[in-house]
Amino acid sequence: MADPSYGRTTTVTTETIVTSPNIRFDPSYIRTVPGILKAAQIILNLLGFICITVSHWSVTSRAGWFNFVAMTGFWFTGILLVLYLFHVIEKFFKIPWLKLEFGFCALWTFFYLLAASLAAGFASVDESFGAGAFFGYCAMVAYAYDAFLKFKAFKSGQLAQGEKTTTTETVSPTAY
């Protein structure tokens, strides 16, 4: 009778998560693609907000919606940028940061599509709405690209910050 385990190969995969428990300032994050995207999103949120706010029609519901989208995006993205700059994200690596950021970026892409379209529809009445719509569409593209990057990172098993090393070892049985 043949040994049932003969000829089988066993693969052992070990994952090690390396994080730093201390909070420190890391200015190099702002030069990474996610850091540049967050900075661009903050600037575009603020520019769109200013354009709509200086309008004579800033009390309309479409202006209120645009300002809600812009300011919520500004504060959420700004807080995330600070958390990444000081490696707080790395300290709390068990929180699914990539999923949270993906959900927020995808939702804000949709919200900016609505808000910028409403502002663009009012651009013939007030030019500042046209400028706000432009910055809104630019912010929409930035959030969409960020959502795409977060989705790719999440699907590939990456961490939001820190290092994850995977070691794969294949063991074949020895011949008798």
PDB file of N, CA and C in Angstrom, residues 58-67 115 118-119:
ATOM      1  N   SER A  58     -24.542  82.291  -2.431  1.00  0.00           N
ATOM      2  CA  SER A  58     -23.981  81.268  -1.541  1.00  0.00           C
ATOM      3  C   SER A  58     -24.991  80.721  -0.531  1.00  0.00           C
ATOM      4  N   VAL A  59     -26.189  81.297  -0.488  1.00  0.00           N
ATOM      5  CA  VAL A  59     -27.201  80.806   0.454  1.00  0.00           C
ATOM      6  C   VAL A  59     -28.148  79.796  -0.186  1.00  0.00           C
ATOM      7  N   THR A  60     -27.947  79.472  -1.460  1.00  0.00           N
ATOM      8  CA  THR A  60     -28.817  78.507  -2.131  1.00  0.00           C
ATOM      9  C   THR A  60     -28.495  77.097  -1.657  1.00  0.00           C
ATOM     10  N   SER A  61     -29.418  76.188  -1.899  1.00  0.00           N
ATOM     11  CA  SER A  61     -29.223  74.805  -1.449  1.00  0.00           C
ATOM     12  C   SER A  61     -28.072  74.133  -2.185  1.00  0.00           C
ATOM     13  N   ARG A  62     -27.895  74.442  -3.470  1.00  0.00           N
ATOM     14  CA  ARG A  62     -26.778  73.833  -4.203  1.00  0.00           C
ATOM     15  C   ARG A  62     -25.441  74.319  -3.669  1.00  0.00           C
ATOM     16  N   ALA A  63     -25.372  75.576  -3.242  1.00  0.00           N
ATOM     17  CA  ALA A  63     -24.145  76.089  -2.629  1.00  0.00           C
ATOM     18  C   ALA A  63     -23.914  75.428  -1.273  1.00  0.00           C
ATOM     19  N   GLY A  64     -24.984  75.250  -0.515  1.00  0.00           N
ATOM     20  CA  GLY A  64     -24.863  74.578   0.776  1.00  0.00           C
ATOM     21  C   GLY A  64     -24.376  73.147   0.640  1.00  0.00           C
ATOM     22  N   TRP A  65     -24.901  72.435  -0.360  1.00  0.00           N
ATOM     23  CA  TRP A  65     -24.466  71.058  -0.602  1.00  0.00           C
ATOM     24  C   TRP A  65     -22.996  71.028  -1.012  1.00  0.00           C
ATOM     25  N   PHE A  66     -22.610  71.918  -1.928  1.00  0.00           N
ATOM     26  CA  PHE A  66     -21.214  71.960  -2.369  1.00  0.00           C
ATOM     27  C   PHE A  66     -20.298  72.266  -1.183  1.00  0.00           C
ATOM     28  N   ASN A  67     -20.679  73.231  -0.360  1.00  0.00           N
ATOM     29  CA  ASN A  67     -19.843  73.591   0.788  1.00  0.00           C
ATOM     30  C   ASN A  67     -19.779  72.471   1.821  1.00  0.00           C
ATOM     31  N   ALA A 115     -22.222  67.493  -6.551  1.00  0.00           N
ATOM     32  CA  ALA A 115     -22.040  68.889  -6.147  1.00  0.00           C
ATOM     33  C   ALA A 115     -21.473  69.735  -7.280  1.00  0.00           C
ATOM     34  N   LEU A 118     -24.147  70.272  -9.982  1.00  0.00           N
ATOM     35  CA  LEU A 118     -25.105  71.293  -9.565  1.00  0.00           C
ATOM     36  C   LEU A 118     -24.503  72.692  -9.681  1.00  0.00           C
ATOM     37  N   ALA A 119     -23.248  72.826  -9.309  1.00  0.00           N
ATOM     38  CA  ALA A 119     -22.583  74.129  -9.421  1.00  0.00           C
ATOM     39  C   ALA A 119     -22.397  74.518 -10.884  1.00  0.00           C
TER      40      ALA A 119
END
